[in-house]
Short mmCIF file of N, CA and C in Angstrom, two decimals:
data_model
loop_
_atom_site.label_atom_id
_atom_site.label_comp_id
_atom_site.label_asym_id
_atom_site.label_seq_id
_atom_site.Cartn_x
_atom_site.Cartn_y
_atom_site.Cartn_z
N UNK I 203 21.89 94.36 60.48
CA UNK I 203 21.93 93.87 59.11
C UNK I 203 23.36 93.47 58.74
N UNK I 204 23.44 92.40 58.19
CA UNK I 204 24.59 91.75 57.58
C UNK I 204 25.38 92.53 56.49
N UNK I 205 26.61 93.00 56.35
CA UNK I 205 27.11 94.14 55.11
C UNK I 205 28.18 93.20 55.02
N UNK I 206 28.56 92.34 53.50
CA UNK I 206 29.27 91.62 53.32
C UNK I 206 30.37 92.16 52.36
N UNK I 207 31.97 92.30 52.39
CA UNK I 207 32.66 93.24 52.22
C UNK I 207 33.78 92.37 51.16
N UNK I 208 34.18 92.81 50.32
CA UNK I 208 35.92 92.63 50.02
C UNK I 208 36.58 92.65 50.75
N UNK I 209 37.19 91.53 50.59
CA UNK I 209 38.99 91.89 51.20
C UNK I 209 39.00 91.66 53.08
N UNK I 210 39.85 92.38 53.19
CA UNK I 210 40.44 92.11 54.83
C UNK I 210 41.47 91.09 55.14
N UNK I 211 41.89 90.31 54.08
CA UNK I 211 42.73 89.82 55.03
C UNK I 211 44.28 90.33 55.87
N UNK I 212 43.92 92.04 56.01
CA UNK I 212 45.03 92.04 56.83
C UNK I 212 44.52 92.90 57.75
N UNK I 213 43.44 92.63 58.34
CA UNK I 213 42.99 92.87 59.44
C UNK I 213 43.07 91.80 60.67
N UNK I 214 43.44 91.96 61.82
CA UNK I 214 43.83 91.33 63.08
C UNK I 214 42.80 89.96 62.85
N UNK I 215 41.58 90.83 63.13
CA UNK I 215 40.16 89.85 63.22
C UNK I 215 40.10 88.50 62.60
N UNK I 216 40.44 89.15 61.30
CA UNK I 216 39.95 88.37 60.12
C UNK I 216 41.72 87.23 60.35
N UNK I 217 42.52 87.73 60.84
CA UNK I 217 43.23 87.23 60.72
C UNK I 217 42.77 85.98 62.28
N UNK I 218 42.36 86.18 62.71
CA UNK I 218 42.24 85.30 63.76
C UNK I 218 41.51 84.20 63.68
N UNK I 219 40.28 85.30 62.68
CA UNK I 219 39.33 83.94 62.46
C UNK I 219 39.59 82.75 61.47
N UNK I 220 40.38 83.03 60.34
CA UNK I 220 41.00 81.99 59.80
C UNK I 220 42.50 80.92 60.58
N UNK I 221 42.85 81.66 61.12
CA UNK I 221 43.66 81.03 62.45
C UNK I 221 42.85 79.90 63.30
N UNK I 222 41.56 80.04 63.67
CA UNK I 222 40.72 79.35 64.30
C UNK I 222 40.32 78.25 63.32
N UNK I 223 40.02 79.01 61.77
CA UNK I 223 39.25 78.19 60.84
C UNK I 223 40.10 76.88 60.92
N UNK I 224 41.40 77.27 60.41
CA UNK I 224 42.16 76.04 59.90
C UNK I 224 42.91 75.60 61.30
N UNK I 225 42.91 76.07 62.61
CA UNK I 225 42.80 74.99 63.99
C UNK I 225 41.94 73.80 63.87
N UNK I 226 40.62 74.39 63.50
CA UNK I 226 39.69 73.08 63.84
C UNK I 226 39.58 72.50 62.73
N UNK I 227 39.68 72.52 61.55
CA UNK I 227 39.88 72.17 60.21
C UNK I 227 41.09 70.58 60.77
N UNK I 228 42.46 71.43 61.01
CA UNK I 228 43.16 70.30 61.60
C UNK I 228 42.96 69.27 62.67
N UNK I 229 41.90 69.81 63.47
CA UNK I 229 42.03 69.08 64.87
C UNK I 229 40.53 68.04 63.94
N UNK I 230 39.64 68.14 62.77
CA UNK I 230 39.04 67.26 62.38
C UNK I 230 39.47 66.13 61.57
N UNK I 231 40.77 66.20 61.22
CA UNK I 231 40.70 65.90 59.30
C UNK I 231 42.16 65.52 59.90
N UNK I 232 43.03 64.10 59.10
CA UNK I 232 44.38 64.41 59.13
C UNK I 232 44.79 65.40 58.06
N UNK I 233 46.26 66.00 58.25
CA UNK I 233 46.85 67.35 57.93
C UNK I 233 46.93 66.36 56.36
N UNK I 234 46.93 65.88 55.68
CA UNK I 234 46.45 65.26 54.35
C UNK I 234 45.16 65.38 53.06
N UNK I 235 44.34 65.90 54.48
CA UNK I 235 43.38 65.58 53.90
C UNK I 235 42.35 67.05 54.13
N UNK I 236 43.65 67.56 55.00
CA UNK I 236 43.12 68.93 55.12
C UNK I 236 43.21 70.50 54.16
N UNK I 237 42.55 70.54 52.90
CA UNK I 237 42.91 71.55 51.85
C UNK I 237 42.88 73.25 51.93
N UNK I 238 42.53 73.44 53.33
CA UNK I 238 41.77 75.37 53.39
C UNK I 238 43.45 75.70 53.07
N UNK I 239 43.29 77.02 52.60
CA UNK I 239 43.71 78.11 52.51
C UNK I 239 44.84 78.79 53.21
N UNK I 240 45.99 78.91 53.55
CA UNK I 240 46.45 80.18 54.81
C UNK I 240 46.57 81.51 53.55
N UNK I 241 47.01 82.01 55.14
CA UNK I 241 46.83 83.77 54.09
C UNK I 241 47.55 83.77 52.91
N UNK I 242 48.48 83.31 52.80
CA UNK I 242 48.97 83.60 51.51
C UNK I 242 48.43 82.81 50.16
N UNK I 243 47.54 81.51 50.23
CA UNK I 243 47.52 80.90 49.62
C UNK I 243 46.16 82.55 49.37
N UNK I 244 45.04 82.70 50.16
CA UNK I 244 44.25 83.27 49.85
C UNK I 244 44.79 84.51 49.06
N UNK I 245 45.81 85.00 49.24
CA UNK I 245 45.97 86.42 48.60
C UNK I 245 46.19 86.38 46.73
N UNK I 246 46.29 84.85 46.50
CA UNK I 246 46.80 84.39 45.15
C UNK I 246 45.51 85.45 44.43
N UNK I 247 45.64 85.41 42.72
CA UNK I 247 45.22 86.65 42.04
C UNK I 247 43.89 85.98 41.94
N UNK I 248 43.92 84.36 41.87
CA UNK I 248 42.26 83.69 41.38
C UNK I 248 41.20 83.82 42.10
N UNK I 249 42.12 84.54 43.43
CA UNK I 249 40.96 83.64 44.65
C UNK I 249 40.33 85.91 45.15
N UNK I 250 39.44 86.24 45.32
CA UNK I 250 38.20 86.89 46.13
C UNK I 250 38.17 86.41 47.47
N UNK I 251 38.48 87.40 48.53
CA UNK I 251 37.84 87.11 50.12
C UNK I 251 36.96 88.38 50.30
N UNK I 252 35.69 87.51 51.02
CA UNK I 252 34.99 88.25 51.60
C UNK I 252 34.79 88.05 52.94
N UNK I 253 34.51 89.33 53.76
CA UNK I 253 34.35 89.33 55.26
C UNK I 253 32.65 89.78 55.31
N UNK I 254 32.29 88.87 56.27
CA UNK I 254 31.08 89.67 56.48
C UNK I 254 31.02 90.53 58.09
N UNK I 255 30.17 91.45 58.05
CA UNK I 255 29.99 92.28 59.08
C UNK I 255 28.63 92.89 59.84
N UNK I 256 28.33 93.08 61.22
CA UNK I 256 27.66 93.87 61.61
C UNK I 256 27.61 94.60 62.29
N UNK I 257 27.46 95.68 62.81
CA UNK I 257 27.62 96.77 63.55
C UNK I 257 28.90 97.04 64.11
N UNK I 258 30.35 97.08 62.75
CA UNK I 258 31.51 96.54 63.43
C UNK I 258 32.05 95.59 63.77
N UNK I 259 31.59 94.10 63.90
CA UNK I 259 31.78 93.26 64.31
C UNK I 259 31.75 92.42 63.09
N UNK I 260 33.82 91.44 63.03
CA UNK I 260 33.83 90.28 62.20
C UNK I 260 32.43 89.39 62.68
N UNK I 261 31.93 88.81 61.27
CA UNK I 261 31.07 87.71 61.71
C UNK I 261 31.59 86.61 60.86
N UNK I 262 32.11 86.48 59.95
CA UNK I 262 32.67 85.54 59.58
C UNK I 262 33.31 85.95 58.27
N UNK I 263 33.57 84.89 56.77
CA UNK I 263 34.84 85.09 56.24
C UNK I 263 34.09 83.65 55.06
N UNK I 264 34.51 84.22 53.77
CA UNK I 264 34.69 82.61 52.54
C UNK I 264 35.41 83.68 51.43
N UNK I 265 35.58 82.62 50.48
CA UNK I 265 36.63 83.11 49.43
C UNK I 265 35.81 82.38 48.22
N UNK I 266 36.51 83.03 47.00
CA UNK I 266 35.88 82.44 45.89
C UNK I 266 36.88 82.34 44.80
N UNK I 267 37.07 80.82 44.47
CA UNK I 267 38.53 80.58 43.74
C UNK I 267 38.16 80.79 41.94
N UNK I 268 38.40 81.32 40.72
CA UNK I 268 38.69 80.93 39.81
C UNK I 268 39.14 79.67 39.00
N UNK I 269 38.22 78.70 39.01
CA UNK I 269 39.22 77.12 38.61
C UNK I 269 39.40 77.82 37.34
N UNK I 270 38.15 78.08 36.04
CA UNK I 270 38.54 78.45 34.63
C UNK I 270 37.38 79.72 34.83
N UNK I 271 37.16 79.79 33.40
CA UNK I 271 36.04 80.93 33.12
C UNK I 271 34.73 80.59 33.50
N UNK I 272 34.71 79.47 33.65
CA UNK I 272 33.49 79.26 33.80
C UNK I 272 33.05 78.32 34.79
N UNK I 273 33.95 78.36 35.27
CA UNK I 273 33.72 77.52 37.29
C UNK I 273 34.11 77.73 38.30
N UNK I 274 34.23 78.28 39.25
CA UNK I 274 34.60 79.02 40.54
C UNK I 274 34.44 77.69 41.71
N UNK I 275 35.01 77.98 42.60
CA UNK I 275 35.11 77.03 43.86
C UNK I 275 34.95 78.34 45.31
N UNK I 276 34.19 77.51 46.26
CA UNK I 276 34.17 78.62 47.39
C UNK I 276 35.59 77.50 48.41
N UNK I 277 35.86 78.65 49.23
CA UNK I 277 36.85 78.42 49.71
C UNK I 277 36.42 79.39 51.33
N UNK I 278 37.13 78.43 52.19
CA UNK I 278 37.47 79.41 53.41
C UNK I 278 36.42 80.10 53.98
N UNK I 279 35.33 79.03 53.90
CA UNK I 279 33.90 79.87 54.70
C UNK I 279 34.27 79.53 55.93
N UNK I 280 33.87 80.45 56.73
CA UNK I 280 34.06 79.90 58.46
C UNK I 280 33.23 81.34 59.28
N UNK I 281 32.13 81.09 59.90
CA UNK I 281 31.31 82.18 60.80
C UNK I 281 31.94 82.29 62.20
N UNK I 282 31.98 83.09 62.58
CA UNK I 282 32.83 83.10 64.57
C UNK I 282 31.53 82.27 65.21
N UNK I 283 32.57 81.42 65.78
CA UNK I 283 31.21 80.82 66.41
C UNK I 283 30.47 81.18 67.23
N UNK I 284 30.43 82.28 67.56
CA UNK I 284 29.68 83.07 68.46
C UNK I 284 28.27 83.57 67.45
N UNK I 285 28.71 83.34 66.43
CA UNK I 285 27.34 83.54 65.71
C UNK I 285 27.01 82.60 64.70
N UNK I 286 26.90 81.47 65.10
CA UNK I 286 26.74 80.58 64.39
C UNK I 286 25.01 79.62 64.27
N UNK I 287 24.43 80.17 63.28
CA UNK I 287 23.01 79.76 62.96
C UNK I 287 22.41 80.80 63.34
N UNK I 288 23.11 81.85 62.96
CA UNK I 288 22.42 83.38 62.20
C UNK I 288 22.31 84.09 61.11
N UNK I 289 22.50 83.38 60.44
CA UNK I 289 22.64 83.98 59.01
C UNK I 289 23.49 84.27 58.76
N UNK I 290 24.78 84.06 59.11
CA UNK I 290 26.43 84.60 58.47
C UNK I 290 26.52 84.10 56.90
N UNK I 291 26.63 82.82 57.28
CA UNK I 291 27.11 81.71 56.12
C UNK I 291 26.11 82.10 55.43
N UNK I 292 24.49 82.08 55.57
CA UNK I 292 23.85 81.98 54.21
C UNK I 292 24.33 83.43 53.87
N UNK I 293 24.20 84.63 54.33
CA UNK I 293 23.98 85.90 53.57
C UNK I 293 25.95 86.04 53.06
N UNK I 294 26.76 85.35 53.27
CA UNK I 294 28.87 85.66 52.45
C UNK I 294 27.93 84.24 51.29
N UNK I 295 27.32 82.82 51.59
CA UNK I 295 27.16 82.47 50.41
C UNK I 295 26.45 82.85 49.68
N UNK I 296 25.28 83.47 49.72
CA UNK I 296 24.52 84.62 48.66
C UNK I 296 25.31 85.06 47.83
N UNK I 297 26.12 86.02 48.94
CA UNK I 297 27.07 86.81 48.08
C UNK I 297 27.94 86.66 47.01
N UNK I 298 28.91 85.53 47.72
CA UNK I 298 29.57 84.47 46.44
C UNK I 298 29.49 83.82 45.11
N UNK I 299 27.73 83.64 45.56
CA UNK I 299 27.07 83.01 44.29
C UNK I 299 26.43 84.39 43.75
N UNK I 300 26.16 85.21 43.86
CA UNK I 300 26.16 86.60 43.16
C UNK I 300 26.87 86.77 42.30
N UNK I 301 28.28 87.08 43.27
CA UNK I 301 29.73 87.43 43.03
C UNK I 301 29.75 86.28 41.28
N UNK I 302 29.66 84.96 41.21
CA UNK I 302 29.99 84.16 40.53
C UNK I 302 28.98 84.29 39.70
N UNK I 303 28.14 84.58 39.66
CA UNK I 303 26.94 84.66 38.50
C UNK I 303 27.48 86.43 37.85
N UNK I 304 27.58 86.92 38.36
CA UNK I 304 28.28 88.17 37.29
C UNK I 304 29.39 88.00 36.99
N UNK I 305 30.46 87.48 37.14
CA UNK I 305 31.65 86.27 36.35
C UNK I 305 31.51 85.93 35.26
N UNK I 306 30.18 85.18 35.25
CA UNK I 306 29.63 84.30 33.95
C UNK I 306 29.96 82.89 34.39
N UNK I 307 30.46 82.28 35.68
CA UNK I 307 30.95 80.91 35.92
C UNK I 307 29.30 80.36 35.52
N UNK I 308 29.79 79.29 35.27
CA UNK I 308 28.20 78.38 35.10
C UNK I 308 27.91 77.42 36.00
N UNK I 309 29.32 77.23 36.80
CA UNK I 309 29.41 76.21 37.69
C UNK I 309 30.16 76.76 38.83
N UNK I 310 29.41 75.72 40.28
CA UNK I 310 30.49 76.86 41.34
C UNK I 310 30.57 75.26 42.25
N UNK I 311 31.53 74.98 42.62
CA UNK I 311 32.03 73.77 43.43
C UNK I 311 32.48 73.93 45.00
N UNK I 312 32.86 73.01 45.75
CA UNK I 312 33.68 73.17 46.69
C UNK I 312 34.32 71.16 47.32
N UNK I 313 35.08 71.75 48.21
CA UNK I 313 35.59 70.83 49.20
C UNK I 313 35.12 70.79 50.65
N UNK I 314 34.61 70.17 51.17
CA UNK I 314 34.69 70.55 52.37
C UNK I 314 34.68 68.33 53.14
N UNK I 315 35.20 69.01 54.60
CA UNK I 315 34.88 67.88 55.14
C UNK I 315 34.03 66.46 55.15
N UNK I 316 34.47 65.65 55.86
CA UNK I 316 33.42 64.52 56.21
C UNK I 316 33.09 64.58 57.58
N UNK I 317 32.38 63.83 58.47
CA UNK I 317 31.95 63.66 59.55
C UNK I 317 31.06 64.65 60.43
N UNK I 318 30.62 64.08 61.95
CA UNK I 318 29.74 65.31 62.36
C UNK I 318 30.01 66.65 62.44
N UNK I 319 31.39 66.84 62.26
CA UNK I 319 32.08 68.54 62.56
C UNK I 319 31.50 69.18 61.43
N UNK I 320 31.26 68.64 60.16
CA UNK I 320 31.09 69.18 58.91
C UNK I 320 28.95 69.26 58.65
N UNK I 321 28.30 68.74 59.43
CA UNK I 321 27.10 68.69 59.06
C UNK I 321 26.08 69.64 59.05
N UNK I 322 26.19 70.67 59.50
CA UNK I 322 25.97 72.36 59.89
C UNK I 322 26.44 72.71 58.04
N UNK I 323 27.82 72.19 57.96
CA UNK I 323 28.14 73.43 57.11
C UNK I 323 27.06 72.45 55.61
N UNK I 324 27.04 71.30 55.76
CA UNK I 324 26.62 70.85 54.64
C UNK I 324 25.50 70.85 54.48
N UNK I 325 24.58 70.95 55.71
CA UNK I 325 23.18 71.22 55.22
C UNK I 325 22.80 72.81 55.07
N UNK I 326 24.06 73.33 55.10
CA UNK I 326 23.54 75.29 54.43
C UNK I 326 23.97 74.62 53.02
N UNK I 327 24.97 73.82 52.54
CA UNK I 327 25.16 73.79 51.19
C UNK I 327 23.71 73.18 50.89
N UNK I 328 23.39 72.05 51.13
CA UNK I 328 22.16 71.69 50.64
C UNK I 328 21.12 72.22 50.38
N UNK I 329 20.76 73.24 51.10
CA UNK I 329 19.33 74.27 51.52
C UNK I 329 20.01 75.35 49.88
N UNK I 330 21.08 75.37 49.39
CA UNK I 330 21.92 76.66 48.39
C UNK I 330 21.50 75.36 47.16
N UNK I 331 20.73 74.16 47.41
CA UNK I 331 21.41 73.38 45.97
C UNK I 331 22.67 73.02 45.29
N UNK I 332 23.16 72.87 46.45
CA UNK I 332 24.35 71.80 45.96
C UNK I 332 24.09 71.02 46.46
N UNK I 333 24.81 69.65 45.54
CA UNK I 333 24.75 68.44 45.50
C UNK I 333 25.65 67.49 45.29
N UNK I 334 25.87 66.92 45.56
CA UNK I 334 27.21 66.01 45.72
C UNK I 334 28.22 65.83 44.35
N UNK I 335 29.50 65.69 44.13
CA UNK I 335 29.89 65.44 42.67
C UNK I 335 31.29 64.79 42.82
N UNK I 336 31.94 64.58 42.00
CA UNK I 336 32.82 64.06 42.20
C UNK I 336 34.23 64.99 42.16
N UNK I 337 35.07 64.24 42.90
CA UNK I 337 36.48 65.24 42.81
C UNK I 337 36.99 66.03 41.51
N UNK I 338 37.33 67.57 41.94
CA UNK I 338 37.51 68.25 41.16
C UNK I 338 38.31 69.21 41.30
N UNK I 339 39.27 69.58 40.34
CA UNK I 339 40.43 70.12 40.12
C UNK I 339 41.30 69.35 40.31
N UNK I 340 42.32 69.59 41.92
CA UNK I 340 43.59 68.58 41.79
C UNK I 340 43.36 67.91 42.79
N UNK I 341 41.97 67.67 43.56
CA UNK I 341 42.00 67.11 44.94
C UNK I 341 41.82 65.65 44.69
N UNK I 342 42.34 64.95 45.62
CA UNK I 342 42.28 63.46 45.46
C UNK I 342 41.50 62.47 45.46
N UNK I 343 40.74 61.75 44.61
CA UNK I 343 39.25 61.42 44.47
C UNK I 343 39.13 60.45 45.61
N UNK I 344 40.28 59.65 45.87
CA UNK I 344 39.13 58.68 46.81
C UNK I 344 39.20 59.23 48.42
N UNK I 345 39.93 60.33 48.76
CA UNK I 345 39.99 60.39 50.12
C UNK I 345 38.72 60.72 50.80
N UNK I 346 38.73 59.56 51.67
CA UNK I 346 37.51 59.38 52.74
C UNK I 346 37.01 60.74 53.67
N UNK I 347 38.14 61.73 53.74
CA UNK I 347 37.45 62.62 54.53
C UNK I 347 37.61 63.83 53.97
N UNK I 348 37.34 63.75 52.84
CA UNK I 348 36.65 64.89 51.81
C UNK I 348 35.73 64.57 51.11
N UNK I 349 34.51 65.59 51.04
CA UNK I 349 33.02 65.49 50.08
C UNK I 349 33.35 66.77 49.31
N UNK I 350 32.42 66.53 48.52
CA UNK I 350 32.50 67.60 47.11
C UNK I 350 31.10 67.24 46.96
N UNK I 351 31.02 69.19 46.89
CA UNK I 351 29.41 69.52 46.03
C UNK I 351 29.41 70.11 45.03
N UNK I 352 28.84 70.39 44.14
CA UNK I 352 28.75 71.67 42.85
C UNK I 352 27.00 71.69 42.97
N UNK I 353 27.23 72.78 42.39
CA UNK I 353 25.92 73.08 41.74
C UNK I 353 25.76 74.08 40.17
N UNK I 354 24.87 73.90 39.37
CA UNK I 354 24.78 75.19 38.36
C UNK I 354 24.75 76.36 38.44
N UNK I 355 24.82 77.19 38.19
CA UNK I 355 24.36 78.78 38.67
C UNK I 355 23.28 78.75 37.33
#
């Protein structure tokens, strides 16, 4: 069973797996157009990390940013790929959108990629009801290799 946790980012693991995250993040996207997180950006006061876990074992990792009171952004999802299309991602985004519905956000957004590297992660957003929207917060509206979803809570 999946036990999805606070915190960690100063655990080795967790530290690796975002090490990996934003490797392939770069090796998709030019470094422009590439927005994740490093540890410190994550430790800021707005942003929530969660690790998920099973029997001991990192399974993966997302964050949940504060834009205002009433809209949150996920950030920094990434499953080890060793377990990837097992339920990581849906049961940390459950969580998130939990997490953000006892907030009171009314709205929960994100950034993520363009192209085939990104189509895994976008059809778990799709299957969650999100849906496409336009650039939001400070990210740059016309860049080609960023999509944006929101959805309501």
């Amino acid at each position: 069973m999946i036990e999805v946790r606070a915190g960690g980012l100063d655990l080795p693991e967790v530290q690796a797996l975002l090490r990996l995250h934003l490797d392939a993040l770069r090796a998709a996207s030019p470094s422009e157009s590439v927005h994740a997180l490093d540890l410190s950006g994550l430790r800021r006061p707005e942003i929530s990390f969660f690790t998920a876990w099973e029997d001991g074992r990192l399974l993966g990792c997302g964050a949940l940013k504060q834009l205002d009171p009433a809209h949150g952004e996920i950030k920094s999802m990434r499953t080890d790929p060793e377990r990837l299309r097992r339920g990581t991602g849906a049961a940390l985004l459950s969580h998130i959108l939990g997490v953000a519905r006892e907030r009171g956000y009314r709205r929960i957004s994100l950034e993520t990629g363009s192209g085939p590297t990104f189509e895994a992660s976008l059809a778990l957003y799709r299957q969650f009801g999100f849906t496409p929207c336009a650039a939001f917060a400070d990210y740059p509206a016309n860049d080609p290799f960023s999509r944006f979803l929101s959805r309501v809570l």
